[in-house]
Amino acid sequence: MELLRDKAKSLLKSGAVQVVIGYAAGSATDRFRPHFARSADEADRLVFGDGCRQNLAVYLLKPEVRAMGKAAVVGGPTTLRTLLQYAVENQVSDGSAVALALEDGRVEELTSFAAVEEYLAQRPHGLSEEDRAELEQHAGRSREDRWAYWSGELARCIRCYACRAACPLCYCEQCITENNQPQWVPVASDAFGNLEWNVVRAMHLAGRCVNCGSCAAACPQNIRIDLLNQVLAQEAMTQFGAEAGYSVRKEYALSVFKPDDKETFIR
Amino acid sequence: MTTFSTAPSASERRNLYTPHKMRIVKATDEAPGVRTFQLQFVDSEVGARFSFEAGQFGEYSVYGEGESTFCIASSPTRTGYIECTFRQAGRVTSALADRQEGDIIGFRGPYGNTFPVERWEGKNVLFIAGGIALPPVRCVIWNVLDLRDRYRDVSIIYGARTVADLVYKHELAEWDQRSDVNLWVTVDPGGQTPEWTGKVGFVPAIVEEVRPRPADTIAVLCGPPIMIKLTLPVLAKLGFAPEQIYTTLENRMKCGVGKCGRCNVGKVFVCKDGPVFTLAQLNELPPEY
Amino acid sequence: MSESSILQRASLGAWLEAMGRAGRRVLAPVQEADRVVFGTPSAPEQIATGFVQTPGSAKSVVFPPFDEMLRFRTNGEDVHVEEPSIAAEPTVLFGVRPCDAASFATLKAVFTWDSPDAWVESRMANLTVISVSCTQCDEYCFCTSVGGGPGSTQGSDILLTPLDDRRWLVEVLTEKGRAAAGLAPQLFAPANGEAASKEKLLAQVPVRFEAKEVAGELPSLFDHPEVWKEQSLRCLGCGACAFVCPTCSCFDIQDERVRDQGTRLRCWDSCGFRLFTLHASGHNPRHVQSERWRQRVMHKFSYQPERLGVTGCVGCGRCSRACPVDMNLGEHVRRLSEMSV
């Protein structure tokens, strides 16, 4: 904790950044909240612990935060991957944000995309054992079981769009669900409308999702929508070898045209 | 289980949000993307009961596309029909623009407060409007002109970006011909055509040039935010007090009846307490419009 | 008209059965997998009791996430329109917290002022609320700051207070409550002085601010240059707070159509969404998140008290529990109340 605070203070003091986006203590002992440290005093409120899971890279694109100046963002591998995915999608330019990578109480300052790539290259890729086991468990169920599960879960969706708001890669100025000419996604939060919304969301994140889990954590209905993203991430990996957020040179599989694409419909 | 029926039983209260069917009896293209519909109630009994006052608005709907909020652009002195003028912008207005004479659309209203035209009797009335904001003003203009002898000088300053963007061109010509109306029509610099004989210049500049006298005068001011912003100081310089200046707010609305929660400016519901406000009233409100 | 009696918990099944026989639909918090939701319990054991608060509110009973307002079918030039029935199913809402019972007063104020909304009015008229006092609370609860309390009877037709593992103290508060209790009068035994012990059994919910005072002070903070921005800096602009809130009632009206048939829907909406107030021209009266956050607070704690005579918050804490970024309404309003002194 002290290492993080000291690092934040030195970055702020030197003018290397104007804000450190980290976590502070929240409403309850097991809750943390995003915190914007712009002074030494504010840096002293930075904390880091097990519950600090929200992907803070989401704030890098917010006008209010951009207006503060250059930012350092605190996080783990998925936050770093977001940064690289932002680079791929031309949302953040090299050197315009600093990442403070936290691991086992140590803080590493990464000031370029190359440094982030190198850092991530030394760490395990893909799903954690836990996530993989969970996915396999779902995949092992019958089609009917899975349909029943998702029908039931998605029927509970209230369309508050907390998943979209918490997702750093859901940054569209105008989301397709709000496009009404034509109305692509049904507006009612009934089983069909919710299914359509959640499937469209998952599809748009296929090959882009960095598996931070912020969507599911944000869901007030506790729906495991991140599982949909994980399935599609696996699929994108299998089909295109595309794993989001490990390289700034990786193209987004679903928006790249290649003459030798294996699908015939595209040629 | 909710049941649906065409005719709720007499003991049931009417659904607040059910529109009346209205037939488009006349459709007029006013300017690029701007149309006027003259509408009559399909149910003549509803039509006979219907009344409204200048400044009120309604929710116009295309079944299957949604509802859109516009003022009633015709004058309450002209009965048997209402008119609305809209610019094609989103889903509903695009669908409305596709409707033709004879088609049926939905209407519910009238909603909101009114311009206190009766209180203005014996005074001069000055109308200042810009672009697509003439419709709410036009309602009051005809209201006043149809009761012409109750008012003193009637002056109209109207401007649009280009000659093509001027709405109600026939009526502008009619007002121009009348000896009991002072009319200045202007287009923004660059918006004139070779044949244009009106003024060229922004509305605030024309107001400054015309120099309307504030004594015993009511000013009705409607237009895009930038026009309002630049015209108000001119009126103030000429000596108009905030109580003399009226406008109508066009905050986004859905229900029109004070429930849906989006049109409020501070504690004020534009749909219920407005849409007509004096500048003195607006000065009391936060600038959330 | 409060009348006290004792009900054995073991008698609940018999009471619910009597309600069913009388044609009343019963909704209650039920345990579903790992969550508590409002549903129709098939047996009294299904009714969840140990929770501090349900994640979602009970407002859907009168104001569901979406309502079909109209159905229509275009037929050449003409349109065939069908309206939903205003009639509502007699419903007993059992086992909600006193804060939820209180929330119906706010909903009623919104939906019945000036132009009454016949559906919501009818659903309310057919609703009997049987709430259960809180014997526990958490760090998010602040009912006592907004005129409520863990044993408040406001908005309830009957209030039950757990006396111990076996018995409830029953307070019948309204005619509707009397009718519900009257469906099985034999189940209610006289309360012999137990009513006096109610206060001691209740949760201790600290008072964080006084909503009445805040209402008077907030207008002067409207133009504060910092506080709204600081409080909302982490806000993501989603609708979780509004959608779990028992009193938030803003809605959108949209049409859906498949070829020549369609419906007009009323859907929950939120002042936190950027599109909520966006004009077709692109102009937005509340164009940044801090203005939308200010609207949320002002609406609940200043505008509604002044215009409708109700506070738009019952202190249930759901918004703060649900917020992905820990925006804590009670904490923020307390801060505002301290600033305005």
PDB file of N, CA and C in Angstrom, chain B residues 2-6 8 12-13 15-19 21 61-67 91 102 104 250-252 254-255 258-262 264 266-269 272-273 286 288-289, chain C residues 69-72 78-85 87 110-111 113-117 119 121 222 250-253 255 257 264 266 269 275-279 283 285-286 295 303 306-307:
ATOM      1  N   THR B   2     -53.303  -9.240 -17.956  1.00  0.00           N
ATOM      2  CA  THR B   2     -53.906  -8.025 -18.490  1.00  0.00           C
ATOM      3  C   THR B   2     -54.731  -8.356 -19.720  1.00  0.00           C
ATOM      4  N   THR B   3     -55.913  -7.839 -19.766  1.00  0.00           N
ATOM      5  CA  THR B   3     -56.721  -8.042 -20.964  1.00  0.00           C
ATOM      6  C   THR B   3     -56.761  -6.758 -21.773  1.00  0.00           C
ATOM      7  N   PHE B   4     -56.827  -6.920 -23.063  1.00  0.00           N
ATOM      8  CA  PHE B   4     -56.865  -5.769 -23.956  1.00  0.00           C
ATOM      9  C   PHE B   4     -58.219  -5.695 -24.619  1.00  0.00           C
ATOM     10  N   SER B   5     -58.731  -4.504 -24.786  1.00  0.00           N
ATOM     11  CA  SER B   5     -60.003  -4.368 -25.482  1.00  0.00           C
ATOM     12  C   SER B   5     -60.037  -3.042 -26.223  1.00  0.00           C
ATOM     13  N   THR B   6     -60.939  -2.952 -27.170  1.00  0.00           N
ATOM     14  CA  THR B   6     -61.046  -1.706 -27.938  1.00  0.00           C
ATOM     15  C   THR B   6     -61.832  -0.659 -27.185  1.00  0.00           C
ATOM     16  N   PRO B   8     -62.825   0.293 -23.361  1.00  0.00           N
ATOM     17  CA  PRO B   8     -62.868   0.064 -21.922  1.00  0.00           C
ATOM     18  C   PRO B   8     -64.285   0.324 -21.407  1.00  0.00           C
ATOM     19  N   GLU B  12     -64.551   2.158 -16.207  1.00  0.00           N
ATOM     20  CA  GLU B  12     -63.108   2.306 -16.181  1.00  0.00           C
ATOM     21  C   GLU B  12     -62.684   3.702 -16.621  1.00  0.00           C
ATOM     22  N   ARG B  13     -61.712   4.208 -15.930  1.00  0.00           N
ATOM     23  CA  ARG B  13     -61.173   5.508 -16.293  1.00  0.00           C
ATOM     24  C   ARG B  13     -60.393   5.378 -17.586  1.00  0.00           C
ATOM     25  N   ASN B  15     -57.557   5.526 -20.166  1.00  0.00           N
ATOM     26  CA  ASN B  15     -56.109   5.420 -20.162  1.00  0.00           C
ATOM     27  C   ASN B  15     -55.523   6.772 -20.576  1.00  0.00           C
ATOM     28  N   LEU B  16     -54.723   7.308 -19.677  1.00  0.00           N
ATOM     29  CA  LEU B  16     -54.151   8.641 -19.850  1.00  0.00           C
ATOM     30  C   LEU B  16     -53.351   8.781 -21.141  1.00  0.00           C
ATOM     31  N   TYR B  17     -52.824   7.673 -21.605  1.00  0.00           N
ATOM     32  CA  TYR B  17     -51.854   7.751 -22.702  1.00  0.00           C
ATOM     33  C   TYR B  17     -52.428   7.303 -24.049  1.00  0.00           C
ATOM     34  N   THR B  18     -53.736   7.033 -24.084  1.00  0.00           N
ATOM     35  CA  THR B  18     -54.325   6.613 -25.353  1.00  0.00           C
ATOM     36  C   THR B  18     -54.591   7.821 -26.239  1.00  0.00           C
ATOM     37  N   PRO B  19     -53.989   7.851 -27.408  1.00  0.00           N
ATOM     38  CA  PRO B  19     -54.201   8.999 -28.286  1.00  0.00           C
ATOM     39  C   PRO B  19     -55.564   8.948 -28.961  1.00  0.00           C
ATOM     40  N   LYS B  21     -57.498   9.380 -32.512  1.00  0.00           N
ATOM     41  CA  LYS B  21     -57.122   9.274 -33.922  1.00  0.00           C
ATOM     42  C   LYS B  21     -57.437  10.592 -34.619  1.00  0.00           C
ATOM     43  N   SER B  61     -48.488  10.911 -32.634  1.00  0.00           N
ATOM     44  CA  SER B  61     -47.861   9.606 -32.789  1.00  0.00           C
ATOM     45  C   SER B  61     -48.175   8.936 -34.114  1.00  0.00           C
ATOM     46  N   VAL B  62     -47.177   8.184 -34.547  1.00  0.00           N
ATOM     47  CA  VAL B  62     -47.368   7.251 -35.645  1.00  0.00           C
ATOM     48  C   VAL B  62     -47.396   5.884 -34.975  1.00  0.00           C
ATOM     49  N   TYR B  63     -48.491   5.169 -35.130  1.00  0.00           N
ATOM     50  CA  TYR B  63     -48.622   3.876 -34.459  1.00  0.00           C
ATOM     51  C   TYR B  63     -47.527   2.932 -34.949  1.00  0.00           C
ATOM     52  N   GLY B  64     -46.745   2.461 -34.007  1.00  0.00           N
ATOM     53  CA  GLY B  64     -45.662   1.564 -34.381  1.00  0.00           C
ATOM     54  C   GLY B  64     -44.303   2.248 -34.398  1.00  0.00           C
ATOM     55  N   GLU B  65     -44.301   3.576 -34.386  1.00  0.00           N
ATOM     56  CA  GLU B  65     -43.024   4.294 -34.402  1.00  0.00           C
ATOM     57  C   GLU B  65     -42.806   5.103 -33.136  1.00  0.00           C
ATOM     58  N   GLY B  66     -43.905   5.588 -32.539  1.00  0.00           N
ATOM     59  CA  GLY B  66     -43.764   6.307 -31.279  1.00  0.00           C
ATOM     60  C   GLY B  66     -44.412   7.680 -31.309  1.00  0.00           C
ATOM     61  N   GLU B  67     -44.145   8.420 -30.238  1.00  0.00           N
ATOM     62  CA  GLU B  67     -44.764   9.734 -30.069  1.00  0.00           C
ATOM     63  C   GLU B  67     -43.707  10.828 -30.125  1.00  0.00           C
ATOM     64  N   ARG B  91     -36.830   9.095 -35.398  1.00  0.00           N
ATOM     65  CA  ARG B  91     -37.664   8.003 -35.889  1.00  0.00           C
ATOM     66  C   ARG B  91     -39.117   8.423 -36.097  1.00  0.00           C
ATOM     67  N   GLY B 102     -55.049  12.078 -45.714  1.00  0.00           N
ATOM     68  CA  GLY B 102     -55.949  10.936 -45.598  1.00  0.00           C
ATOM     69  C   GLY B 102     -55.473   9.931 -44.555  1.00  0.00           C
ATOM     70  N   ILE B 104     -54.036   8.362 -40.975  1.00  0.00           N
ATOM     71  CA  ILE B 104     -54.436   8.602 -39.597  1.00  0.00           C
ATOM     72  C   ILE B 104     -53.217   8.578 -38.685  1.00  0.00           C
ATOM     73  N   GLU B 250     -38.744  23.962 -24.969  1.00  0.00           N
ATOM     74  CA  GLU B 250     -38.989  22.728 -25.725  1.00  0.00           C
ATOM     75  C   GLU B 250     -38.163  21.581 -25.176  1.00  0.00           C
ATOM     76  N   ASN B 251     -38.154  21.428 -23.861  1.00  0.00           N
ATOM     77  CA  ASN B 251     -37.414  20.299 -23.289  1.00  0.00           C
ATOM     78  C   ASN B 251     -37.981  18.974 -23.774  1.00  0.00           C
ATOM     79  N   ARG B 252     -37.145  17.961 -23.778  1.00  0.00           N
ATOM     80  CA  ARG B 252     -37.594  16.657 -24.228  1.00  0.00           C
ATOM     81  C   ARG B 252     -38.701  16.150 -23.309  1.00  0.00           C
ATOM     82  N   LYS B 254     -41.859  12.947 -22.796  1.00  0.00           N
ATOM     83  CA  LYS B 254     -42.419  11.667 -23.231  1.00  0.00           C
ATOM     84  C   LYS B 254     -43.898  11.608 -22.867  1.00  0.00           C
ATOM     85  N   CYS B 255     -44.204  11.834 -21.566  1.00  0.00           N
ATOM     86  CA  CYS B 255     -45.595  11.620 -21.151  1.00  0.00           C
ATOM     87  C   CYS B 255     -46.458  12.850 -21.373  1.00  0.00           C
ATOM     88  N   GLY B 258     -46.483  15.204 -16.616  1.00  0.00           N
ATOM     89  CA  GLY B 258     -45.806  15.354 -15.326  1.00  0.00           C
ATOM     90  C   GLY B 258     -45.397  14.082 -14.628  1.00  0.00           C
ATOM     91  N   LYS B 259     -45.136  13.026 -15.375  1.00  0.00           N
ATOM     92  CA  LYS B 259     -44.799  11.764 -14.725  1.00  0.00           C
ATOM     93  C   LYS B 259     -43.440  11.203 -15.153  1.00  0.00           C
ATOM     94  N   CYS B 260     -43.132  11.338 -16.432  1.00  0.00           N
ATOM     95  CA  CYS B 260     -41.990  10.574 -16.955  1.00  0.00           C
ATOM     96  C   CYS B 260     -40.652  11.111 -16.498  1.00  0.00           C
ATOM     97  N   GLY B 261     -40.631  12.356 -16.007  1.00  0.00           N
ATOM     98  CA  GLY B 261     -39.457  12.828 -15.289  1.00  0.00           C
ATOM     99  C   GLY B 261     -38.337  13.455 -16.089  1.00  0.00           C
ATOM    100  N   ARG B 262     -38.551  13.799 -17.358  1.00  0.00           N
ATOM    101  CA  ARG B 262     -37.380  14.304 -18.083  1.00  0.00           C
ATOM    102  C   ARG B 262     -37.432  15.772 -18.468  1.00  0.00           C
ATOM    103  N   ASN B 264     -38.198  18.407 -16.612  1.00  0.00           N
ATOM    104  CA  ASN B 264     -38.134  19.403 -15.556  1.00  0.00           C
ATOM    105  C   ASN B 264     -36.934  20.324 -15.676  1.00  0.00           C
ATOM    106  N   GLY B 266     -35.166  22.363 -12.892  1.00  0.00           N
ATOM    107  CA  GLY B 266     -35.283  22.502 -11.451  1.00  0.00           C
ATOM    108  C   GLY B 266     -36.587  21.860 -11.019  1.00  0.00           C
ATOM    109  N   LYS B 267     -37.322  22.555 -10.154  1.00  0.00           N
ATOM    110  CA  LYS B 267     -38.555  21.948  -9.641  1.00  0.00           C
ATOM    111  C   LYS B 267     -39.734  22.117 -10.587  1.00  0.00           C
ATOM    112  N   VAL B 268     -39.510  22.808 -11.678  1.00  0.00           N
ATOM    113  CA  VAL B 268     -40.604  23.131 -12.604  1.00  0.00           C
ATOM    114  C   VAL B 268     -40.761  22.053 -13.680  1.00  0.00           C
ATOM    115  N   PHE B 269     -41.999  21.608 -13.867  1.00  0.00           N
ATOM    116  CA  PHE B 269     -42.280  20.686 -14.967  1.00  0.00           C
ATOM    117  C   PHE B 269     -42.610  21.527 -16.197  1.00  0.00           C
ATOM    118  N   LYS B 272     -46.117  20.753 -17.399  1.00  0.00           N
ATOM    119  CA  LYS B 272     -47.264  21.154 -16.578  1.00  0.00           C
ATOM    120  C   LYS B 272     -47.244  22.646 -16.267  1.00  0.00           C
ATOM    121  N   ASP B 273     -46.106  23.143 -15.807  1.00  0.00           N
ATOM    122  CA  ASP B 273     -45.995  24.550 -15.423  1.00  0.00           C
ATOM    123  C   ASP B 273     -45.699  25.410 -16.649  1.00  0.00           C
ATOM    124  N   PRO B 286     -32.885  27.213 -12.632  1.00  0.00           N
ATOM    125  CA  PRO B 286     -31.529  26.840 -13.065  1.00  0.00           C
ATOM    126  C   PRO B 286     -31.494  26.715 -14.585  1.00  0.00           C
ATOM    127  N   GLU B 288     -31.241  24.737 -16.919  1.00  0.00           N
ATOM    128  CA  GLU B 288     -31.281  23.359 -17.440  1.00  0.00           C
ATOM    129  C   GLU B 288     -32.262  23.236 -18.597  1.00  0.00           C
ATOM    130  N   TYR B 289     -32.130  24.113 -19.584  1.00  0.00           N
ATOM    131  CA  TYR B 289     -33.022  24.004 -20.744  1.00  0.00           C
ATOM    132  C   TYR B 289     -32.285  24.372 -21.991  1.00  0.00           C
TER     133      TYR B 289
ATOM    134  N   MET C  69     -48.877  -0.205 -23.094  1.00  0.00           N
ATOM    135  CA  MET C  69     -49.856   0.866 -22.944  1.00  0.00           C
ATOM    136  C   MET C  69     -50.968   0.736 -23.981  1.00  0.00           C
ATOM    137  N   LEU C  70     -50.601   0.237 -25.140  1.00  0.00           N
ATOM    138  CA  LEU C  70     -51.546   0.094 -26.250  1.00  0.00           C
ATOM    139  C   LEU C  70     -51.086  -1.044 -27.127  1.00  0.00           C
ATOM    140  N   ARG C  71     -52.042  -1.640 -27.822  1.00  0.00           N
ATOM    141  CA  ARG C  71     -51.697  -2.542 -28.918  1.00  0.00           C
ATOM    142  C   ARG C  71     -52.384  -2.024 -30.165  1.00  0.00           C
ATOM    143  N   PHE C  72     -51.753  -2.138 -31.292  1.00  0.00           N
ATOM    144  CA  PHE C  72     -52.421  -1.650 -32.494  1.00  0.00           C
ATOM    145  C   PHE C  72     -52.064  -2.479 -33.711  1.00  0.00           C
ATOM    146  N   ASP C  78     -56.502   2.874 -41.906  1.00  0.00           N
ATOM    147  CA  ASP C  78     -57.000   2.948 -40.540  1.00  0.00           C
ATOM    148  C   ASP C  78     -56.092   2.192 -39.576  1.00  0.00           C
ATOM    149  N   VAL C  79     -56.316   2.455 -38.304  1.00  0.00           N
ATOM    150  CA  VAL C  79     -55.551   1.794 -37.257  1.00  0.00           C
ATOM    151  C   VAL C  79     -56.529   1.223 -36.249  1.00  0.00           C
ATOM    152  N   HIS C  80     -56.341  -0.046 -35.926  1.00  0.00           N
ATOM    153  CA  HIS C  80     -57.175  -0.677 -34.917  1.00  0.00           C
ATOM    154  C   HIS C  80     -56.397  -0.638 -33.606  1.00  0.00           C
ATOM    155  N   VAL C  81     -56.959   0.027 -32.602  1.00  0.00           N
ATOM    156  CA  VAL C  81     -56.229   0.218 -31.346  1.00  0.00           C
ATOM    157  C   VAL C  81     -56.914  -0.524 -30.211  1.00  0.00           C
ATOM    158  N   GLU C  82     -56.127  -1.234 -29.423  1.00  0.00           N
ATOM    159  CA  GLU C  82     -56.669  -1.891 -28.228  1.00  0.00           C
ATOM    160  C   GLU C  82     -55.961  -1.344 -27.002  1.00  0.00           C
ATOM    161  N   GLU C  83     -56.768  -1.149 -25.956  1.00  0.00           N
ATOM    162  CA  GLU C  83     -56.189  -0.628 -24.719  1.00  0.00           C
ATOM    163  C   GLU C  83     -56.175  -1.719 -23.661  1.00  0.00           C
ATOM    164  N   PRO C  84     -55.148  -1.721 -22.811  1.00  0.00           N
ATOM    165  CA  PRO C  84     -55.138  -2.703 -21.735  1.00  0.00           C
ATOM    166  C   PRO C  84     -56.197  -2.341 -20.702  1.00  0.00           C
ATOM    167  N   SER C  85     -56.686  -3.348 -20.047  1.00  0.00           N
ATOM    168  CA  SER C  85     -57.664  -3.117 -18.996  1.00  0.00           C
ATOM    169  C   SER C  85     -56.999  -2.389 -17.832  1.00  0.00           C
ATOM    170  N   ALA C  87     -58.269  -2.608 -14.887  1.00  0.00           N
ATOM    171  CA  ALA C  87     -58.525  -3.442 -13.712  1.00  0.00           C
ATOM    172  C   ALA C  87     -57.256  -4.162 -13.269  1.00  0.00           C
ATOM    173  N   VAL C 110     -46.418  10.627  -7.388  1.00  0.00           N
ATOM    174  CA  VAL C 110     -45.996  10.895  -8.765  1.00  0.00           C
ATOM    175  C   VAL C 110     -47.110  10.546  -9.749  1.00  0.00           C
ATOM    176  N   PHE C 111     -47.690   9.372  -9.561  1.00  0.00           N
ATOM    177  CA  PHE C 111     -48.613   8.877 -10.578  1.00  0.00           C
ATOM    178  C   PHE C 111     -50.035   9.405 -10.439  1.00  0.00           C
ATOM    179  N   TRP C 113     -50.715  12.750  -9.042  1.00  0.00           N
ATOM    180  CA  TRP C 113     -50.854  14.212  -8.949  1.00  0.00           C
ATOM    181  C   TRP C 113     -51.370  14.739 -10.288  1.00  0.00           C
ATOM    182  N   ASP C 114     -52.253  15.698 -10.204  1.00  0.00           N
ATOM    183  CA  ASP C 114     -52.773  16.406 -11.379  1.00  0.00           C
ATOM    184  C   ASP C 114     -53.478  15.501 -12.389  1.00  0.00           C
ATOM    185  N   SER C 115     -52.741  14.719 -13.172  1.00  0.00           N
ATOM    186  CA  SER C 115     -53.409  13.819 -14.115  1.00  0.00           C
ATOM    187  C   SER C 115     -53.200  12.398 -13.620  1.00  0.00           C
ATOM    188  N   PRO C 116     -54.180  11.798 -12.986  1.00  0.00           N
ATOM    189  CA  PRO C 116     -53.957  10.465 -12.406  1.00  0.00           C
ATOM    190  C   PRO C 116     -53.735   9.398 -13.475  1.00  0.00           C
ATOM    191  N   ASP C 117     -52.752   8.560 -13.210  1.00  0.00           N
ATOM    192  CA  ASP C 117     -52.450   7.437 -14.080  1.00  0.00           C
ATOM    193  C   ASP C 117     -53.318   6.270 -13.607  1.00  0.00           C
ATOM    194  N   TRP C 119     -53.745   3.175 -14.359  1.00  0.00           N
ATOM    195  CA  TRP C 119     -53.223   1.841 -14.063  1.00  0.00           C
ATOM    196  C   TRP C 119     -52.570   1.773 -12.703  1.00  0.00           C
ATOM    197  N   GLU C 121     -52.873   3.763 -10.259  1.00  0.00           N
ATOM    198  CA  GLU C 121     -53.888   4.016  -9.242  1.00  0.00           C
ATOM    199  C   GLU C 121     -54.666   2.732  -8.929  1.00  0.00           C
ATOM    200  N   PHE C 222     -27.280  24.188  -5.410  1.00  0.00           N
ATOM    201  CA  PHE C 222     -27.419  23.816  -6.827  1.00  0.00           C
ATOM    202  C   PHE C 222     -26.210  24.252  -7.653  1.00  0.00           C
ATOM    203  N   CYS C 250     -39.170   7.342 -13.200  1.00  0.00           N
ATOM    204  CA  CYS C 250     -39.054   7.939 -14.528  1.00  0.00           C
ATOM    205  C   CYS C 250     -39.196   6.850 -15.590  1.00  0.00           C
ATOM    206  N   PHE C 251     -39.831   7.211 -16.686  1.00  0.00           N
ATOM    207  CA  PHE C 251     -40.035   6.199 -17.710  1.00  0.00           C
ATOM    208  C   PHE C 251     -39.919   6.773 -19.111  1.00  0.00           C
ATOM    209  N   ASP C 252     -39.800   5.865 -20.031  1.00  0.00           N
ATOM    210  CA  ASP C 252     -39.718   6.191 -21.445  1.00  0.00           C
ATOM    211  C   ASP C 252     -40.963   5.598 -22.098  1.00  0.00           C
ATOM    212  N   ILE C 253     -41.363   6.155 -23.223  1.00  0.00           N
ATOM    213  CA  ILE C 253     -42.466   5.567 -23.991  1.00  0.00           C
ATOM    214  C   ILE C 253     -41.935   5.254 -25.382  1.00  0.00           C
ATOM    215  N   ASP C 255     -42.443   2.690 -29.079  1.00  0.00           N
ATOM    216  CA  ASP C 255     -43.263   1.759 -29.857  1.00  0.00           C
ATOM    217  C   ASP C 255     -42.402   0.630 -30.381  1.00  0.00           C
ATOM    218  N   ARG C 257     -42.821  -2.562 -33.305  1.00  0.00           N
ATOM    219  CA  ARG C 257     -43.720  -2.951 -34.380  1.00  0.00           C
ATOM    220  C   ARG C 257     -43.104  -4.115 -35.133  1.00  0.00           C
ATOM    221  N   ARG C 264     -47.311  -0.064 -27.837  1.00  0.00           N
ATOM    222  CA  ARG C 264     -46.660   1.113 -27.240  1.00  0.00           C
ATOM    223  C   ARG C 264     -46.290   0.716 -25.819  1.00  0.00           C
ATOM    224  N   ARG C 266     -44.346   1.378 -22.037  1.00  0.00           N
ATOM    225  CA  ARG C 266     -43.757   2.276 -21.050  1.00  0.00           C
ATOM    226  C   ARG C 266     -42.649   1.487 -20.374  1.00  0.00           C
ATOM    227  N   ASP C 269     -36.871   4.141 -17.036  1.00  0.00           N
ATOM    228  CA  ASP C 269     -35.786   4.955 -17.586  1.00  0.00           C
ATOM    229  C   ASP C 269     -35.047   5.580 -16.406  1.00  0.00           C
ATOM    230  N   LEU C 275     -28.855   9.883 -22.604  1.00  0.00           N
ATOM    231  CA  LEU C 275     -29.896  10.104 -23.608  1.00  0.00           C
ATOM    232  C   LEU C 275     -31.224  10.582 -23.020  1.00  0.00           C
ATOM    233  N   PHE C 276     -31.316  10.521 -21.700  1.00  0.00           N
ATOM    234  CA  PHE C 276     -32.596  10.809 -21.045  1.00  0.00           C
ATOM    235  C   PHE C 276     -33.172  12.160 -21.476  1.00  0.00           C
ATOM    236  N   THR C 277     -32.330  13.177 -21.505  1.00  0.00           N
ATOM    237  CA  THR C 277     -32.825  14.523 -21.810  1.00  0.00           C
ATOM    238  C   THR C 277     -32.305  15.060 -23.134  1.00  0.00           C
ATOM    239  N   LEU C 278     -31.640  14.198 -23.897  1.00  0.00           N
ATOM    240  CA  LEU C 278     -31.035  14.664 -25.158  1.00  0.00           C
ATOM    241  C   LEU C 278     -32.107  15.064 -26.175  1.00  0.00           C
ATOM    242  N   HIS C 279     -31.993  16.274 -26.704  1.00  0.00           N
ATOM    243  CA  HIS C 279     -32.940  16.738 -27.714  1.00  0.00           C
ATOM    244  C   HIS C 279     -32.572  16.165 -29.083  1.00  0.00           C
ATOM    245  N   HIS C 283     -28.833  19.131 -28.640  1.00  0.00           N
ATOM    246  CA  HIS C 283     -28.698  19.900 -27.398  1.00  0.00           C
ATOM    247  C   HIS C 283     -29.109  19.020 -26.208  1.00  0.00           C
ATOM    248  N   PRO C 285     -29.894  19.498 -22.097  1.00  0.00           N
ATOM    249  CA  PRO C 285     -29.939  20.385 -20.926  1.00  0.00           C
ATOM    250  C   PRO C 285     -29.085  19.872 -19.756  1.00  0.00           C
ATOM    251  N   ARG C 286     -28.940  18.558 -19.658  1.00  0.00           N
ATOM    252  CA  ARG C 286     -28.055  18.015 -18.613  1.00  0.00           C
ATOM    253  C   ARG C 286     -26.986  17.190 -19.318  1.00  0.00           C
ATOM    254  N   GLN C 295     -29.381  16.178 -10.578  1.00  0.00           N
ATOM    255  CA  GLN C 295     -30.809  16.004 -10.821  1.00  0.00           C
ATOM    256  C   GLN C 295     -31.365  14.882  -9.947  1.00  0.00           C
ATOM    257  N   TYR C 303     -37.000  18.626  -5.085  1.00  0.00           N
ATOM    258  CA  TYR C 303     -38.160  18.881  -5.954  1.00  0.00           C
ATOM    259  C   TYR C 303     -39.396  18.112  -5.489  1.00  0.00           C
ATOM    260  N   GLU C 306     -40.907  19.450  -2.351  1.00  0.00           N
ATOM    261  CA  GLU C 306     -41.561  20.742  -2.537  1.00  0.00           C
ATOM    262  C   GLU C 306     -42.820  20.636  -3.398  1.00  0.00           C
ATOM    263  N   ARG C 307     -42.748  19.863  -4.471  1.00  0.00           N
ATOM    264  CA  ARG C 307     -43.876  19.814  -5.386  1.00  0.00           C
ATOM    265  C   ARG C 307     -44.945  18.803  -4.995  1.00  0.00           C
TER     266      ARG C 307
END
